[in-house]
Amino acid sequence: MKRTKYILFGFLMSVIVLSCKEKVPQDSNKLKSASWEEIEENAEGTTVNFMMWQGSTAINDYINNYVVPSVKKKFNIDLQISGGQGPEIVQLVMGEKQADIEQGQVDMVWINGETFFQLRKIEGLWGPFVGLLPNASLINFEDSYISTDFQQAVNGMEAPWSVNQFAIVYDSEKLPSPPKSIPELEKFLREHPGTFTISNDFTGMTLLKSFMAELGGGPNALNGSFDEEKYNQLSEKLWSFINNNKQYFWKEGSTFPKEQSKMNQLYANGELLIAYGFSEGGIEDKVLTGLYPKSTKGYAWENGTIRNSNYLGILHNAPQKAGAMQVINFLLSPEAQLKKADANGMDSNTVLSMDKLEPEWKEKFLDARKRQYGPTLKQLEVNAIEEPAPEYMIRLYEDFRKRVIEN
């Protein structure tokens, strides 16, 4: 009996100790009017769960080997990473809402565009919080590519993390004059059958949005709110173009890569002559790791390619909102943004305005290691077009499956 009492006492003590180690969730409304010092005090010692896309070795290395140890050392925050993007995040939030879960599994998420739209629609995000972050003062919110996400005003509900532009990728030795318009692409397809495809994911659908803008007559053709009539008219032209040339696609259009990473592999092994993607094509790390040949180059479509920002949000039922704000504020710091801009690392464009930085940091950014292979954001900006409203992306996913894959 005495032994049982000791065991029970030990168990209760361990529960108490564990409870003391983990800070209790904060009052959401009080946090919105708290000083930064109070937020820092609440954040110290918390465990913050971050759900993000983990499909890039360079990004994973930056997060796991730089951000995680940095926030532990500076703020005593344990940053836990879990894999998931758009649909998984929305499903998680919807599931927790249906189950009335007040303290969710995830605190902060990496999102943009249609995920932001869907989370706002179900009131899945907490905020506005960006104005509470000290480092937000270093961002130029007058830049519409930062303050507007897929034609939606950000309004402090998500913090910009990176800005980038979509680019077409090609091997300049194998293809000296790549296509830059839909008529040129049609000619290319017939002359080089089996060397082009459309990935059935975010990347492929973004390419299709650029095509729709061209079919609409110019780079601004899809600006403004979603227009059902315009979508039906332009998408009809798009499906007609693709299906009329489908036999010249990779595998004669009988199948399409599910993900960009598969398409990148096909380009790397020479099956495809053209690939594409955000981050100005994401060429640098693939050349440096030997996946792509050094003759790989990137360019923007003549009518333009999509330029946008990606963001960090806090979920409505995040248990550790103060901890999430501390982590996001660190990710927006000159130190973390400079590390992220390293061309031999994550190679990501900063969202910080050079005009708002201290001279010392401005100099460091100007001296940062530059790309050797991929184009810069500056080189592509003359062909930049805005992200259309999120409904275009949602409809393209559905109709690409129905009108092309299953056709």
Short mmCIF file of C-alpha atoms in Angstrom, two decimals:
data_model
loop_
_atom_site.label_atom_id
_atom_site.label_comp_id
_atom_site.label_asym_id
_atom_site.label_seq_id
_atom_site.Cartn_x
_atom_site.Cartn_y
_atom_site.Cartn_z
CA MET A 1 0.00 0.00 0.00
CA LYS A 2 2.82 2.36 0.98
CA ARG A 3 4.60 1.55 -2.32
CA THR A 4 1.37 2.34 -4.27
CA LYS A 5 1.12 5.74 -2.54
CA TYR A 6 4.72 6.59 -3.53
CA ILE A 7 4.03 5.62 -7.17
CA LEU A 8 0.83 7.73 -7.25
CA PHE A 9 2.64 10.67 -5.65
CA GLY A 10 5.45 10.41 -8.21
CA PHE A 11 2.96 10.32 -11.08
CA LEU A 12 1.12 13.41 -9.83
CA MET A 13 4.39 15.29 -9.37
CA SER A 14 5.49 14.48 -12.92
CA VAL A 15 2.16 15.78 -14.29
CA ILE A 16 2.58 18.98 -12.28
CA VAL A 17 6.16 19.43 -13.49
CA LEU A 18 5.17 18.84 -17.13
CA SER A 19 2.27 21.29 -16.74
CA CYS A 20 4.58 23.91 -15.33
CA LYS A 21 7.09 23.48 -18.15
CA GLU A 22 4.49 24.12 -20.86
CA LYS A 23 2.97 27.57 -20.76
CA VAL A 24 -0.78 27.78 -20.79
CA PRO A 25 -2.43 29.25 -23.89
CA GLN A 26 -2.75 33.02 -23.84
CA ASP A 27 -5.88 35.13 -23.92
CA SER A 28 -6.22 35.97 -27.63
CA ASN A 29 -7.94 39.31 -27.16
CA LYS A 30 -5.49 40.55 -24.52
CA LEU A 31 -2.57 39.73 -26.83
CA LYS A 32 -3.89 42.09 -29.50
CA SER A 33 -3.49 45.06 -27.14
CA ALA A 34 -0.34 43.82 -25.37
CA SER A 35 3.03 45.56 -25.60
CA TRP A 36 5.82 43.72 -27.40
CA GLU A 37 7.55 43.22 -24.03
CA GLU A 38 4.45 41.44 -22.72
CA ILE A 39 4.25 39.30 -25.87
CA GLU A 40 7.93 38.35 -25.48
CA GLU A 41 7.32 37.40 -21.87
CA ASN A 42 4.41 35.16 -22.90
CA ALA A 43 6.42 33.64 -25.74
CA GLU A 44 9.43 32.63 -23.65
CA GLY A 45 9.60 28.89 -22.97
CA THR A 46 6.74 27.90 -25.31
CA THR A 47 6.54 25.12 -27.90
CA VAL A 48 5.40 26.47 -31.25
CA ASN A 49 4.11 24.11 -33.95
CA PHE A 50 4.78 25.25 -37.52
CA MET A 51 3.10 23.51 -40.47
CA MET A 52 4.87 24.13 -43.77
CA TRP A 53 5.67 22.68 -47.20
CA GLN A 54 8.82 20.57 -46.85
CA GLY A 55 9.54 19.77 -50.50
CA SER A 56 12.86 21.62 -50.76
CA THR A 57 16.17 20.50 -49.28
CA ALA A 58 17.42 24.11 -49.13
CA ILE A 59 14.32 25.33 -47.29
CA ASN A 60 14.38 22.40 -44.86
CA ASP A 61 18.05 23.04 -44.15
CA TYR A 62 17.36 26.73 -43.44
CA ILE A 63 14.49 25.92 -41.08
CA ASN A 64 15.95 22.90 -39.27
CA ASN A 65 19.57 23.97 -39.00
CA TYR A 66 19.24 27.72 -38.64
CA VAL A 67 15.76 28.86 -37.53
CA VAL A 68 15.01 26.07 -35.01
CA PRO A 69 18.29 26.43 -33.05
CA SER A 70 18.19 30.25 -33.32
CA VAL A 71 14.74 30.65 -31.72
CA LYS A 72 15.71 28.14 -29.03
CA LYS A 73 18.87 30.05 -28.19
CA LYS A 74 17.43 33.57 -28.44
CA PHE A 75 13.91 33.06 -27.03
CA ASN A 76 13.89 29.59 -25.43
CA ILE A 77 11.20 28.54 -27.94
CA ASP A 78 10.95 24.93 -29.11
CA LEU A 79 9.91 25.16 -32.76
CA GLN A 80 8.35 21.92 -33.97
CA ILE A 81 7.97 21.47 -37.74
CA SER A 82 5.30 19.39 -39.45
CA GLY A 83 4.67 18.85 -43.16
CA GLY A 84 1.56 20.22 -44.85
CA GLN A 85 0.41 22.89 -47.26
CA GLY A 86 -2.80 24.43 -48.64
CA PRO A 87 -5.37 21.59 -48.65
CA GLU A 88 -3.94 19.85 -45.57
CA ILE A 89 -4.00 23.11 -43.58
CA VAL A 90 -7.57 23.93 -44.60
CA GLN A 91 -8.73 20.37 -43.83
CA LEU A 92 -7.03 20.48 -40.42
CA VAL A 93 -8.73 23.74 -39.49
CA MET A 94 -12.13 22.60 -40.75
CA GLY A 95 -11.81 19.30 -38.86
CA GLU A 96 -10.86 21.04 -35.61
CA LYS A 97 -13.70 23.53 -36.00
CA GLN A 98 -16.22 20.73 -36.53
CA ALA A 99 -14.89 18.99 -33.42
CA ASP A 100 -14.98 22.26 -31.39
CA ILE A 101 -11.28 21.95 -30.56
CA GLU A 102 -10.31 25.19 -28.85
CA GLN A 103 -6.55 24.48 -28.64
CA GLY A 104 -5.41 23.18 -32.02
CA GLN A 105 -2.41 21.13 -33.07
CA VAL A 106 -0.75 23.90 -35.10
CA ASP A 107 0.19 27.48 -34.22
CA MET A 108 1.63 28.97 -37.40
CA VAL A 109 1.42 28.12 -41.11
CA TRP A 110 3.18 28.99 -44.37
CA ILE A 111 0.51 30.03 -46.88
CA ASN A 112 -0.57 32.27 -49.70
CA GLY A 113 -3.30 32.84 -52.24
CA GLU A 114 -6.11 30.37 -52.31
CA THR A 115 -5.21 28.97 -48.86
CA PHE A 116 -5.43 32.50 -47.41
CA PHE A 117 -8.77 32.89 -49.18
CA GLN A 118 -10.14 29.58 -47.87
CA LEU A 119 -8.87 30.14 -44.31
CA ARG A 120 -10.41 33.61 -44.22
CA LYS A 121 -13.68 32.19 -45.49
CA ILE A 122 -13.91 29.74 -42.57
CA GLU A 123 -12.42 32.25 -40.09
CA GLY A 124 -9.43 29.98 -39.63
CA LEU A 125 -6.82 32.71 -39.10
CA TRP A 126 -6.11 34.77 -35.99
CA GLY A 127 -5.37 38.45 -36.24
CA PRO A 128 -4.70 41.06 -37.33
CA PHE A 129 -1.27 40.59 -35.74
CA VAL A 130 1.34 41.88 -38.20
CA GLY A 131 1.19 45.44 -36.83
CA LEU A 132 2.31 44.10 -33.43
CA LEU A 133 5.61 42.79 -34.83
CA PRO A 134 8.52 45.26 -34.45
CA ASN A 135 10.20 44.03 -37.65
CA ALA A 136 7.07 44.71 -39.72
CA SER A 137 8.22 48.35 -39.74
CA LEU A 138 11.02 47.26 -42.12
CA ILE A 139 8.56 46.14 -44.80
CA ASN A 140 7.19 48.41 -47.52
CA PHE A 141 3.46 47.71 -47.44
CA GLU A 142 2.98 50.25 -50.24
CA ASP A 143 4.29 47.52 -52.57
CA SER A 144 1.13 45.94 -53.97
CA TYR A 145 2.91 42.60 -54.56
CA ILE A 146 3.37 42.46 -50.75
CA SER A 147 0.18 44.04 -49.41
CA THR A 148 -2.09 42.13 -51.81
CA ASP A 149 -2.33 38.34 -51.94
CA PHE A 150 -4.23 37.01 -54.98
CA GLN A 151 -6.16 40.33 -55.26
CA GLN A 152 -7.00 40.22 -51.51
CA ALA A 153 -5.79 42.90 -49.11
CA VAL A 154 -3.62 41.23 -46.48
CA ASN A 155 -4.79 43.61 -43.73
CA GLY A 156 -2.37 42.30 -41.11
CA MET A 157 -3.80 38.76 -41.16
CA GLU A 158 -0.62 37.22 -42.59
CA ALA A 159 3.01 38.40 -42.54
CA PRO A 160 4.92 38.52 -45.85
CA TRP A 161 7.95 36.19 -45.78
CA SER A 162 9.35 36.14 -49.33
CA VAL A 163 8.60 37.73 -52.70
CA ASN A 164 9.31 35.95 -55.97
CA GLN A 165 8.37 35.54 -59.62
CA PHE A 166 7.49 32.56 -61.76
CA ALA A 167 9.99 31.73 -64.52
CA ILE A 168 10.40 29.33 -67.42
CA VAL A 169 13.51 27.11 -67.18
CA TYR A 170 15.49 25.73 -70.13
CA ASP A 171 18.89 24.35 -71.13
CA SER A 172 20.51 27.01 -73.33
CA GLU A 173 22.77 24.44 -75.02
CA LYS A 174 19.92 22.17 -76.09
CA LEU A 175 17.37 24.91 -76.75
CA PRO A 176 18.96 28.23 -77.81
CA SER A 177 15.60 29.94 -78.58
CA PRO A 178 12.87 28.78 -76.16
CA PRO A 179 9.22 29.76 -76.77
CA LYS A 180 7.94 32.98 -75.18
CA SER A 181 4.29 32.99 -76.21
CA ILE A 182 1.47 30.51 -76.84
CA PRO A 183 1.93 30.50 -80.66
CA GLU A 184 5.66 29.89 -80.17
CA LEU A 185 4.90 27.12 -77.66
CA GLU A 186 2.61 25.40 -80.18
CA LYS A 187 5.40 25.49 -82.78
CA PHE A 188 7.88 24.18 -80.18
CA LEU A 189 5.56 21.29 -79.22
CA ARG A 190 5.29 20.08 -82.80
CA GLU A 191 9.03 20.37 -83.41
CA HIS A 192 10.01 18.75 -80.08
CA PRO A 193 7.24 16.26 -79.24
CA GLY A 194 7.28 14.72 -75.76
CA THR A 195 9.50 17.39 -74.17
CA PHE A 196 6.90 19.55 -72.41
CA THR A 197 4.22 18.90 -69.81
CA ILE A 198 2.03 20.62 -67.20
CA SER A 199 2.38 19.55 -63.59
CA ASN A 200 -0.96 18.94 -61.88
CA ASP A 201 -0.18 21.11 -58.88
CA PHE A 202 0.17 24.73 -57.73
CA THR A 203 3.08 25.27 -60.15
CA GLY A 204 1.28 23.93 -63.22
CA MET A 205 -1.90 25.86 -62.42
CA THR A 206 0.17 29.05 -62.06
CA LEU A 207 1.57 28.50 -65.56
CA LEU A 208 -2.00 28.14 -66.83
CA LYS A 209 -2.95 31.47 -65.23
CA SER A 210 -0.15 33.15 -67.23
CA PHE A 211 -1.51 31.47 -70.38
CA MET A 212 -5.04 32.69 -69.58
CA ALA A 213 -3.79 36.27 -69.17
CA GLU A 214 -2.17 36.03 -72.61
CA LEU A 215 -5.36 34.59 -74.11
CA GLY A 216 -7.23 37.48 -72.48
CA GLY A 217 -5.18 39.99 -74.43
CA GLY A 218 -2.55 41.27 -71.99
CA PRO A 219 -0.78 41.03 -68.61
CA ASN A 220 -3.68 42.72 -66.74
CA ALA A 221 -6.44 40.59 -68.29
CA LEU A 222 -7.24 38.76 -65.03
CA ASN A 223 -6.94 41.71 -62.62
CA GLY A 224 -9.85 42.45 -60.30
CA SER A 225 -12.47 40.23 -58.70
CA PHE A 226 -13.24 36.78 -60.10
CA ASP A 227 -15.29 37.07 -63.28
CA GLU A 228 -17.22 33.89 -64.10
CA GLU A 229 -17.95 34.92 -67.67
CA LYS A 230 -14.33 35.82 -68.32
CA TYR A 231 -13.13 32.57 -66.76
CA ASN A 232 -15.48 30.48 -68.94
CA GLN A 233 -14.47 32.32 -72.09
CA LEU A 234 -10.70 32.18 -71.53
CA SER A 235 -10.57 28.69 -70.05
CA GLU A 236 -12.45 27.37 -73.09
CA LYS A 237 -9.65 28.75 -75.28
CA LEU A 238 -7.06 27.28 -72.91
CA TRP A 239 -8.51 23.74 -72.90
CA SER A 240 -8.86 23.92 -76.67
CA PHE A 241 -5.16 24.86 -77.06
CA ILE A 242 -4.00 22.09 -74.72
CA ASN A 243 -6.24 19.35 -76.11
CA ASN A 244 -5.43 20.23 -79.72
CA ASN A 245 -1.74 19.76 -78.91
CA LYS A 246 -2.02 17.04 -76.28
CA GLN A 247 -0.45 14.35 -78.46
CA TYR A 248 2.77 16.41 -78.52
CA PHE A 249 3.02 16.60 -74.72
CA TRP A 250 5.18 14.28 -72.59
CA LYS A 251 3.80 10.70 -72.80
CA GLU A 252 1.48 12.03 -75.52
CA GLY A 253 -0.59 13.73 -72.82
CA SER A 254 -1.74 10.40 -71.40
CA THR A 255 -0.47 11.40 -67.95
CA PHE A 256 0.75 14.54 -66.17
CA PRO A 257 3.26 14.82 -63.29
CA LYS A 258 1.51 15.20 -59.94
CA GLU A 259 4.18 17.50 -58.57
CA GLN A 260 6.77 20.01 -59.68
CA SER A 261 9.55 17.85 -58.19
CA LYS A 262 8.69 15.07 -60.67
CA MET A 263 8.80 17.57 -63.53
CA ASN A 264 12.17 18.84 -62.31
CA GLN A 265 13.52 15.28 -62.41
CA LEU A 266 12.24 14.83 -65.97
CA TYR A 267 14.01 18.05 -66.97
CA ALA A 268 17.18 16.96 -65.15
CA ASN A 269 17.34 13.59 -66.96
CA GLY A 270 16.71 15.25 -70.34
CA GLU A 271 13.18 13.97 -71.00
CA LEU A 272 11.82 17.51 -70.85
CA LEU A 273 13.42 20.52 -72.53
CA ILE A 274 11.38 23.01 -70.50
CA ALA A 275 10.50 23.21 -66.79
CA TYR A 276 9.23 26.14 -64.71
CA GLY A 277 8.58 27.33 -61.20
CA PHE A 278 8.51 30.12 -58.64
CA SER A 279 11.61 31.69 -57.07
CA GLU A 280 12.63 32.79 -60.59
CA GLY A 281 12.67 29.14 -61.61
CA GLY A 282 14.49 27.89 -58.47
CA ILE A 283 17.55 27.21 -60.62
CA GLU A 284 20.47 28.06 -58.34
CA ASP A 285 20.42 25.22 -55.80
CA LYS A 286 19.60 22.65 -58.48
CA VAL A 287 22.68 23.64 -60.50
CA LEU A 288 24.86 23.83 -57.39
CA THR A 289 23.77 20.35 -56.28
CA GLY A 290 24.35 18.95 -59.77
CA LEU A 291 20.71 18.22 -60.59
CA TYR A 292 20.54 20.76 -63.44
CA PRO A 293 23.30 21.43 -65.99
CA LYS A 294 25.22 24.71 -65.69
CA SER A 295 23.77 25.78 -69.06
CA THR A 296 20.30 26.10 -67.43
CA LYS A 297 18.75 29.55 -67.68
CA GLY A 298 15.42 31.16 -66.77
CA TYR A 299 13.16 33.81 -68.29
CA ALA A 300 9.69 35.31 -68.05
CA TRP A 301 6.94 34.72 -70.61
CA GLU A 302 6.62 37.62 -73.08
CA ASN A 303 3.14 38.50 -71.81
CA GLY A 304 4.40 38.11 -68.25
CA THR A 305 4.63 35.56 -65.46
CA ILE A 306 3.05 35.70 -62.02
CA ARG A 307 4.85 37.59 -59.27
CA ASN A 308 3.65 37.17 -55.70
CA SER A 309 4.62 36.92 -52.05
CA ASN A 310 4.23 34.05 -49.62
CA TYR A 311 3.17 34.59 -46.04
CA LEU A 312 3.11 33.33 -42.46
CA GLY A 313 -0.19 33.12 -40.65
CA ILE A 314 -1.38 32.19 -37.13
CA LEU A 315 -4.34 29.83 -36.80
CA HIS A 316 -7.46 30.95 -34.91
CA ASN A 317 -7.06 28.23 -32.27
CA ALA A 318 -3.27 28.34 -31.98
CA PRO A 319 -2.39 27.54 -28.33
CA GLN A 320 0.81 29.60 -28.45
CA LYS A 321 0.02 32.78 -30.36
CA ALA A 322 2.66 34.86 -28.56
CA GLY A 323 5.31 32.22 -29.34
CA ALA A 324 4.22 32.19 -32.99
CA MET A 325 4.50 35.99 -33.15
CA GLN A 326 7.99 35.84 -31.68
CA VAL A 327 9.07 33.27 -34.28
CA ILE A 328 7.50 35.23 -37.16
CA ASN A 329 9.10 38.45 -35.96
CA PHE A 330 12.47 36.66 -35.94
CA LEU A 331 11.85 35.35 -39.49
CA LEU A 332 11.33 38.99 -40.56
CA SER A 333 14.50 40.21 -38.85
CA PRO A 334 17.39 41.48 -41.02
CA GLU A 335 19.50 38.63 -39.62
CA ALA A 336 17.10 35.85 -40.67
CA GLN A 337 16.16 37.48 -43.98
CA LEU A 338 19.85 37.93 -44.90
CA LYS A 339 20.57 34.29 -44.13
CA LYS A 340 17.56 33.29 -46.26
CA ALA A 341 18.81 35.43 -49.17
CA ASP A 342 22.13 33.55 -49.45
CA ALA A 343 22.31 32.28 -53.07
CA ASN A 344 24.06 29.13 -51.87
CA GLY A 345 21.31 28.45 -49.34
CA MET A 346 17.56 29.08 -49.47
CA ASP A 347 18.20 31.79 -52.12
CA SER A 348 15.04 33.74 -51.33
CA ASN A 349 14.27 37.41 -52.05
CA THR A 350 13.82 39.50 -48.94
CA VAL A 351 10.57 41.32 -48.16
CA LEU A 352 12.49 43.98 -46.25
CA SER A 353 12.79 47.41 -47.82
CA MET A 354 16.41 48.51 -48.29
CA ASP A 355 15.29 52.10 -47.61
CA LYS A 356 14.09 51.12 -44.13
CA LEU A 357 17.18 49.22 -43.04
CA GLU A 358 20.04 50.54 -40.94
CA PRO A 359 23.07 51.31 -43.20
CA GLU A 360 24.99 48.41 -41.67
CA TRP A 361 22.31 45.87 -42.70
CA LYS A 362 21.73 47.49 -46.08
CA GLU A 363 25.42 47.03 -46.82
CA LYS A 364 25.28 43.37 -45.77
CA PHE A 365 22.36 42.72 -48.13
CA LEU A 366 24.17 44.45 -51.00
CA ASP A 367 27.27 42.34 -50.29
CA ALA A 368 25.35 39.06 -49.94
CA ARG A 369 26.33 36.15 -52.17
CA LYS A 370 24.58 36.50 -55.54
CA ARG A 371 23.26 33.92 -58.01
CA GLN A 372 25.58 32.55 -60.68
CA TYR A 373 22.96 30.81 -62.82
CA GLY A 374 19.34 31.83 -62.26
CA PRO A 375 17.84 35.22 -63.23
CA THR A 376 17.18 37.82 -60.55
CA LEU A 377 13.82 39.25 -59.52
CA LYS A 378 14.97 42.59 -60.90
CA GLN A 379 15.67 41.08 -64.33
CA LEU A 380 12.17 39.59 -64.56
CA GLU A 381 10.13 42.42 -63.04
CA VAL A 382 9.38 44.12 -66.36
CA ASN A 383 7.35 41.00 -67.25
CA ALA A 384 5.65 40.64 -63.85
CA ILE A 385 1.90 40.18 -63.63
CA GLU A 386 -0.33 40.18 -60.57
CA GLU A 387 -1.82 37.05 -59.10
CA PRO A 388 -5.47 36.77 -60.18
CA ALA A 389 -8.26 36.26 -57.64
CA PRO A 390 -8.07 32.85 -55.84
CA GLU A 391 -11.20 31.50 -57.54
CA TYR A 392 -9.26 31.27 -60.84
CA MET A 393 -6.78 28.84 -59.26
CA ILE A 394 -9.52 26.78 -57.57
CA ARG A 395 -11.48 26.47 -60.84
CA LEU A 396 -8.37 25.64 -62.89
CA TYR A 397 -7.53 22.71 -60.59
CA GLU A 398 -10.98 21.25 -61.04
CA ASP A 399 -11.31 21.89 -64.77
CA PHE A 400 -7.77 20.77 -65.68
CA ARG A 401 -8.68 17.40 -64.22
CA LYS A 402 -12.06 17.21 -65.96
CA ARG A 403 -11.23 18.84 -69.29
CA VAL A 404 -7.65 17.64 -69.86
CA ILE A 405 -6.57 14.72 -67.65
CA GLU A 406 -9.87 12.80 -67.87
CA ASN A 407 -10.62 13.90 -71.42
#
